[in-house]
Coordinates of C-alpha atoms and ligand atoms in Angstrom, one line a residue:
X270 CA -23.8 -2.4 -9.1
X271 CA -20.5 -3.1 -10.7
X272 CA -17.6 -1.5 -8.9
X273 CA -14.9 0.2 -11.0
X274 CA -11.3 0.2 -9.7
X275 CA -8.2 1.9 -11.2
X276 CA -4.9 0.0 -11.3
X277 CA -1.7 1.8 -11.9
X278 CA 0.7 -0.4 -13.8
X279 CA 3.7 1.1 -11.9
X280 CA 7.3 1.1 -13.1
X281 CA 7.2 0.2 -16.8
X282 CA 10.3 -1.9 -16.8
X283 CA 9.2 -3.9 -13.7
X284 CA 6.6 -6.6 -13.2
X285 CA 3.6 -4.3 -12.8
X286 CA 2.5 -4.5 -16.5
X287 CA 3.0 -8.3 -16.4
X288 CA 0.7 -8.6 -13.4
X289 CA -2.0 -6.5 -15.0
X290 CA -1.9 -8.6 -18.1
X291 CA -1.8 -11.9 -16.1
X292 CA -4.9 -11.0 -14.1
X293 CA -6.7 -9.9 -17.2
X294 CA -6.5 -13.5 -18.4
X295 CA -9.4 -14.2 -16.1
X296 CA -12.8 -12.5 -15.6
X297 CA -13.6 -10.3 -12.6
X298 CA -16.8 -9.3 -10.8
X299 CA -15.6 -5.7 -11.0
X300 CA -14.3 -3.4 -13.7
X301 CA -10.5 -3.0 -13.6
X302 CA -9.2 0.1 -15.5
X303 CA -5.4 -0.1 -15.9
X304 CA -3.6 3.2 -16.1
X305 CA -0.7 2.8 -18.4
X306 CA 0.5 3.2 -22.0
X307 CA -1.5 0.8 -24.2
X308 CA 1.6 0.2 -26.3
X309 CA 3.5 -1.0 -23.2
X310 CA 0.7 -3.4 -22.4
X311 CA 0.8 -4.8 -26.0
X312 CA 4.6 -5.0 -26.0
X313 CA 4.7 -6.9 -22.6
X314 CA 1.8 -9.2 -23.6
X315 CA 3.8 -10.2 -26.7
X316 CA 6.9 -10.9 -24.6
X317 CA 4.8 -13.0 -22.2
X318 CA 3.2 -14.7 -25.2
X319 CA -0.2 -13.9 -23.7
X320 CA -3.2 -12.9 -25.8
X321 CA -4.9 -9.7 -24.8
X322 CA -7.3 -7.3 -26.4
X323 CA -6.8 -3.7 -25.3
X324 CA -10.0 -1.7 -24.8
X325 CA -9.6 2.1 -24.2
X326 CA -11.4 3.4 -21.1
X327 CA -14.5 5.4 -21.8
X328 CA -16.0 6.9 -18.6
X329 CA -19.2 7.9 -20.4
X330 CA -20.1 4.2 -20.2
X331 CA -21.2 2.5 -17.0
X332 CA -18.8 0.1 -15.3
X333 CA -18.9 -3.3 -16.8
X334 CA -17.3 -6.4 -15.2
X335 CA -13.9 -7.2 -16.8
X336 CA -14.0 -10.2 -19.1
X337 CA -11.2 -12.8 -19.6
X338 CA -8.7 -11.8 -22.3
X339 CA -9.6 -8.1 -22.4
X340 CA -7.8 -5.3 -20.6
X341 CA -9.4 -1.8 -20.2
X342 CA -6.7 0.9 -20.4
X343 CA -6.9 4.5 -19.4
X344 CA -4.0 5.8 -21.5
X345 CA -1.0 7.7 -20.3
X346 CA 1.9 8.0 -22.8
X347 CA 5.4 6.9 -22.0
X348 CA 8.2 9.3 -22.6
X349 CA 10.6 6.7 -23.9
X350 CA 10.4 3.2 -25.2
X351 CA 10.8 0.4 -22.5
X352 CA 13.4 -2.2 -22.4
X353 CA 11.9 -4.8 -20.0
X354 CA 13.8 -5.1 -16.8
X355 CA 15.9 -2.0 -17.4
X356 CA 15.1 1.2 -15.6
X357 CA 15.0 4.4 -17.6
X358 CA 15.0 7.7 -15.8
X359 CA 13.2 9.3 -18.8
X360 CA 10.0 7.5 -17.8
X361 CA 9.9 8.7 -14.2
X362 CA 7.5 11.5 -15.0
X363 CA 5.3 9.0 -16.8
X364 CA 5.1 6.9 -13.6
X365 CA 4.1 9.9 -11.5
X366 CA 1.5 10.9 -14.1
X367 CA -0.2 7.5 -13.8
X368 CA -0.4 8.1 -10.0
X369 CA -1.8 11.5 -10.5
X370 CA -4.4 10.3 -13.0
X371 CA -5.4 7.5 -10.6
X372 CA -5.8 9.7 -7.5
X373 CA -7.5 12.6 -9.2
X374 CA -9.9 10.1 -10.8
X375 CA -10.7 8.7 -7.4
X376 CA -11.3 12.1 -6.0
X377 CA -13.5 12.8 -8.9
X378 CA -15.3 9.5 -8.3
X379 CA -14.5 8.1 -11.7
X380 CA -13.6 4.9 -9.9
X381 CA -14.2 3.6 -6.4
X382 CA -10.6 3.2 -5.5
X383 CA -7.0 2.8 -6.6
X384 CA -4.8 -0.3 -6.6
X385 CA -1.2 0.3 -7.3
X386 CA 1.4 -2.0 -8.9
X387 CA 5.0 -1.3 -7.7
X388 CA 7.1 1.7 -8.6
X389 CA 10.8 2.1 -8.3
X390 CA 11.5 4.8 -5.8
X391 CA 15.2 5.1 -6.7
X392 CA 14.7 5.9 -10.4
X393 CA 12.1 8.5 -9.6
X394 CA 14.6 10.2 -7.3
X395 CA 17.3 9.9 -10.0
X396 CA 15.0 12.0 -12.2
X397 CA 15.4 14.8 -9.6
X398 CA 12.0 14.2 -8.1
X399 CA 11.8 13.8 -4.3
X400 CA 9.7 10.7 -3.8
X401 CA 9.6 8.3 -0.9
X402 CA 6.6 6.2 -1.8
X403 CA 3.0 6.1 -3.0
X404 CA 1.9 6.5 0.6
X405 CA 3.5 9.9 1.0
X406 CA 2.7 11.0 -2.6
X407 CA -1.0 10.4 -2.2
X408 CA -1.0 12.0 1.3
X409 CA 0.5 15.2 -0.2
X410 CA -1.7 15.1 -3.3
X411 CA -4.8 14.8 -1.2
X412 CA -3.6 17.5 1.2
X413 CA -3.9 15.4 4.4
X414 CA -1.3 15.7 7.2
X415 CA -1.2 12.1 8.2
X416 CA -1.8 8.7 6.6
X417 CA -1.1 5.2 7.9
X418 CA 0.6 2.4 6.1
X419 CA -1.0 -1.0 6.9
X420 CA -0.1 -4.3 5.4
X421 CA -2.6 -7.1 5.9
X422 CA -3.2 -10.8 5.1
X423 CA -6.5 -12.4 5.9
X424 CA -5.4 -13.0 9.5
X425 CA -2.8 -10.4 10.4
X426 CA -2.7 -6.6 10.1
X427 CA 0.5 -4.6 10.6
X428 CA 0.2 -0.8 10.7
X429 CA 3.2 1.5 11.0
X430 CA 3.8 4.6 13.0
X431 CA 6.6 5.7 10.6
X432 CA 7.2 4.7 7.0
X433 CA 10.0 5.5 4.6
X434 CA 12.7 7.3 6.6
X435 CA 16.2 6.4 7.6
X436 CA 16.5 4.3 10.8
X437 CA 18.5 7.0 12.5
X438 CA 15.6 9.4 12.2
X439 CA 12.9 7.0 13.5
X440 CA 13.2 7.7 17.3
X441 CA 12.8 11.5 16.7
X442 CA 9.8 10.9 14.5
X443 CA 7.9 9.0 17.2
X444 CA 6.2 11.8 19.1
X445 CA 3.0 11.8 21.2
X446 CA 1.3 13.9 18.5
X447 CA 2.2 11.4 15.7
X448 CA 1.1 8.5 17.9
X449 CA -2.2 10.2 18.5
X450 CA -2.8 10.9 14.8
X451 CA -1.7 7.5 13.6
X452 CA -3.6 5.5 16.2
X453 CA -6.8 7.5 15.7
X454 CA -6.7 6.9 12.0
X455 CA -6.0 3.2 12.5
X456 CA -8.8 2.8 15.0
X457 CA -11.3 4.8 12.9
X458 CA -10.5 3.1 9.6
X459 CA -10.7 -0.4 11.1
X460 CA -14.3 0.5 12.0
X461 CA -15.1 2.3 8.7
X462 CA -13.5 0.1 6.1
X463 CA -13.0 -3.3 7.9
X464 CA -16.2 -3.6 9.9
X465 CA -14.4 -3.9 13.3
X466 CA -16.8 -2.6 15.9
X467 CA -14.3 -2.1 18.8
X468 CA -10.8 -2.5 17.5
X469 CA -8.2 -4.0 19.8
X470 CA -4.8 -2.8 18.8
X471 CA -1.5 -4.2 20.0
X472 CA 1.2 -1.5 20.1
X473 CA 4.9 -2.3 19.9
X474 CA 7.6 -0.5 21.9
X475 CA 10.5 1.0 20.0
X476 CA 13.5 -0.4 22.0
X477 CA 14.5 -4.0 22.8
X478 CA 12.2 -5.3 25.6
X479 CA 10.1 -2.2 25.2
X480 CA 12.9 -0.2 26.9
X481 CA 13.4 -2.5 29.9
X482 CA 12.0 0.1 32.3
X483 CA 14.2 2.8 30.8
X484 CA 17.5 0.9 30.9
X485 CA 17.4 0.3 27.1
X486 CA 15.9 3.6 26.0
X487 CA 13.3 6.0 27.4
X488 CA 10.9 6.4 24.4
X489 CA 8.4 3.9 26.0
X490 CA 8.3 5.8 29.3
X491 CA 8.5 9.3 28.0
X492 CA 6.4 9.2 24.9
X493 CA 4.7 5.9 23.9
X494 CA 3.0 5.0 27.3
X495 CA 1.7 8.5 28.0
X496 CA 0.3 8.7 24.4
X497 CA -1.4 5.4 24.8
X498 CA -2.9 6.4 28.1
X499 CA -4.3 9.5 26.5
X500 CA -5.8 7.5 23.7
X501 CA -7.3 4.9 26.1
X502 CA -9.0 7.8 27.8
X503 CA -10.7 8.4 24.5
X504 CA -12.1 4.9 24.7
X505 CA -9.6 3.0 22.5
X506 CA -8.7 -0.5 23.3
X507 CA -4.9 -0.6 23.2
X508 CA -2.4 -3.1 24.6
X509 CA 1.2 -2.0 24.9
X510 CA 3.8 -0.9 24.5
X511 CA 4.8 -4.6 24.1
X512 CA 8.3 -5.9 23.4
X513 CA 8.2 -6.2 19.6
X514 CA 9.9 -9.6 19.5
X515 CA 7.1 -11.3 21.4
X516 CA 4.2 -9.2 20.2
X517 CA 3.9 -11.3 17.1
X518 CA 3.2 -14.6 19.0
X519 CA -0.1 -16.4 19.1
X520 CA -0.7 -15.6 22.8
X521 CA -0.7 -11.8 22.1
X522 CA -2.3 -11.9 18.6
X523 CA -5.3 -13.9 19.7
X524 CA -8.2 -11.5 19.9
X525 CA -6.2 -8.6 18.4
X526 CA -7.6 -6.8 15.3
X527 CA -4.3 -5.0 14.3
X528 CA -0.8 -4.4 15.4
X529 CA 1.0 -1.1 15.4
X530 CA 4.7 -1.3 14.8
X531 CA 7.0 1.8 15.3
X532 CA 8.9 1.5 12.0
X533 CA 8.9 -0.2 8.6
X534 CA 11.4 -3.1 9.3
X535 CA 10.0 -3.8 12.8
X536 CA 6.6 -4.9 11.4
X537 CA 6.9 -5.7 7.7
X538 CA 9.4 -8.6 7.9
X539 CA 7.0 -10.4 10.2
X540 CA 4.0 -9.8 7.9
X541 CA 6.0 -10.8 4.8
X542 CA 7.4 -14.0 6.5
X543 CA 3.8 -14.8 7.4
X544 CA 2.2 -14.0 4.0
X545 CA 4.4 -12.6 1.2
X546 CA 2.4 -12.8 -2.0
X547 CA -1.0 -12.9 -0.4
X548 CA -0.9 -9.6 1.5
X549 CA -2.1 -6.1 0.5
X550 CA -0.7 -2.7 1.4
X551 CA -3.4 -0.3 2.4
X552 CA -3.1 3.5 2.9
X553 CA -5.4 4.5 5.8
X554 CA -6.5 8.1 6.4
X555 CA -6.8 9.2 2.7
X556 CA -10.1 10.6 1.3
X557 CA -9.9 7.8 -1.3
X558 CA -9.5 4.0 -1.1
X559 CA -5.9 2.9 -2.0
X560 CA -4.5 -0.5 -1.8
X561 CA -1.3 -2.0 -3.3
X562 CA 0.8 -5.0 -3.7
X563 CA 3.2 -6.3 -0.9
X564 CA 6.2 -6.4 -3.2
X565 CA 8.5 -4.3 -5.3
X566 CA 9.3 -4.0 -9.0
X567 CA 11.2 -7.3 -9.2
X568 CA 13.1 -6.2 -12.4
X569 CA 14.6 -9.7 -12.5
X570 CA 11.2 -11.2 -13.2
X571 CA 9.7 -8.7 -15.7
X572 CA 8.8 -10.3 -19.0
X573 CA 9.6 -13.8 -17.8
X574 CA 6.1 -14.9 -16.8
X575 CA 7.4 -15.9 -13.3
X576 CA 5.9 -13.0 -11.4
X577 CA 3.2 -14.1 -8.9
X578 CA 0.0 -12.1 -9.2
X579 CA -1.3 -13.2 -5.8
X580 CA -0.7 -10.0 -4.0
X581 CA -2.3 -7.9 -6.8
X582 CA -5.4 -10.0 -6.6
X583 CA -5.4 -9.6 -2.8
X584 CA -5.1 -5.9 -3.1
X585 CA -8.0 -5.8 -5.5
X586 CA -10.1 -8.0 -3.2
X587 CA -9.3 -5.7 -0.2
X588 CA -10.2 -2.5 -2.2
X589 CA -13.5 -4.1 -3.1
X590 CA -14.2 -5.0 0.6
X591 CA -13.3 -1.5 1.7
X592 CA -15.6 0.0 -1.0
X593 CA -18.5 -2.4 0.1
X594 CA -18.0 -1.5 3.8
X595 CA -17.8 2.2 3.1
X596 CA -21.3 2.7 1.7
Ligands
NAI637 N1 4.4 -0.7 -3.7 C1 5.5 -0.4 -4.2 O1 5.5 0.5 -5.1 C2 6.8 -1.0 -3.7 C3 7.9 -0.7 -4.4 N2 9.1 -1.2 -4.0 C4 10.3 -0.8 -4.8 O2 10.7 -1.9 -5.6 C5 12.1 -1.8 -5.8 C6 12.7 -3.1 -5.7 O3 12.7 -3.5 -4.3 P1 13.2 -4.8 -3.7 O4 13.6 -4.5 -2.3 O5 14.2 -5.4 -4.6 O6 11.9 -5.8 -3.6 P2 11.1 -6.7 -4.6 O7 9.9 -7.0 -3.9 O8 11.1 -6.0 -5.9 O9 12.0 -8.0 -4.8 C7 12.4 -8.8 -3.7 C8 12.4 -10.3 -4.1 O10 11.1 -10.7 -4.2 C9 10.9 -11.2 -5.5 N3 9.5 -10.8 -5.9 C10 8.9 -9.6 -5.8 N4 7.7 -9.6 -6.2 C11 7.4 -10.9 -6.7 C12 6.3 -11.5 -7.3 N5 5.2 -10.8 -7.5 N6 6.4 -12.8 -7.6 C13 7.5 -13.5 -7.4 N7 8.6 -12.9 -6.8 C14 8.6 -11.6 -6.5 C15 11.9 -10.6 -6.4 O11 12.2 -11.4 -7.6 C16 13.1 -10.5 -5.5 O12 13.8 -11.7 -5.4 C17 12.6 -0.7 -4.9 O13 12.7 0.5 -5.7 C18 11.5 -0.5 -3.9 O14 11.4 0.8 -3.5 C19 9.2 -2.1 -2.9 C20 8.1 -2.4 -2.2 C21 6.8 -1.9 -2.6
LIG638 N1 7.3 -1.6 2.0 C1 6.2 -1.0 1.5 C2 6.5 0.0 0.4 O1 7.7 0.3 0.2 C3 5.4 0.5 -0.4 O2 5.4 1.8 -0.3 P1 4.3 2.7 -1.0 O3 4.9 3.0 -2.4 O4 3.0 2.0 -1.1 O5 4.2 3.9 -0.2

């Protein structure tokens, strides 16, 4: 059976529309439904000098594999015309509407999962909407208390205990309860969506040298180690807390199925150094499958034809694998 996935084209001034058009130049084994304004797609294709035929999505029809040179679009109308590479606060509600249509469609099983192109968090906030990322938006829309951000290449998975919050708030956000919730979701979803029978997870400490026995911070002794012991008692295979600077070395990574970093810039620079452009961002713990690119809106590249579609293709591949595993 052909799997249908929705792709949100993201910030209209950024590279999201370019990437959707670029990947539609080739055929796919699945049906890709791009959620965007069809006029934006036509405008950007003309700027990129790429031929594309827009077909409007019709969910009364069964999924059909995407063919080269055709793009299936589920229409959402822009509020204002788009000047490529230039953010416009007037289109922030449009961006959020594409996300809403995508996630509601997944909940309604119109498609098997969602793949998101990048949005610009700043311009959405400039519109007076409090928005820290797709991850938190989908969490709140789906009404779940916790989700986990995990970025992955084919040989490295980096999950995060905290996501988009100021560094000064990170230590307070790392509580035993959060560690329990996040690690349980990670352990469970590695089994459910990635076919890992008994996940082995490496957990980073928060402080340099994992706290140096309390001399460089007490979070490891007071919070992380006790939480890990409680989770091990549930049968989870966890190693840590390990000093984060040496966790990402071959000696530790060998035999590990995932790593758990305490905060965004502890784990993601390692992942991006290892595989920027061929990694996917996955939200675990949602009632729907959601993957995304590993990069942002790259306004400097929109309309130039220089944006690399590798991560979007990886995100599609990962969503298809997750859908296949979760039968
Ligand atoms: N999934 C999402 O919605 C994400 C959104 N963002 C948002 O994107 C905006 C811009 O963020 P930045 O930190 O500037 O990161 P960015 O990823 O947009 O750009 C960083 C650098 O990488 C390059 N780059 C990014 N994607 C590329 C691609 N596909 N091909 C070739 N080069 C590429 C850019 O040209 C730039 O030099 C922010 O508002 C941020 O919040 C950032 C990451 C993920
Ligand atoms: N660094 C990852 C990122 O910012 C993407 O966040 P999200 O929009 O997928 O929540």
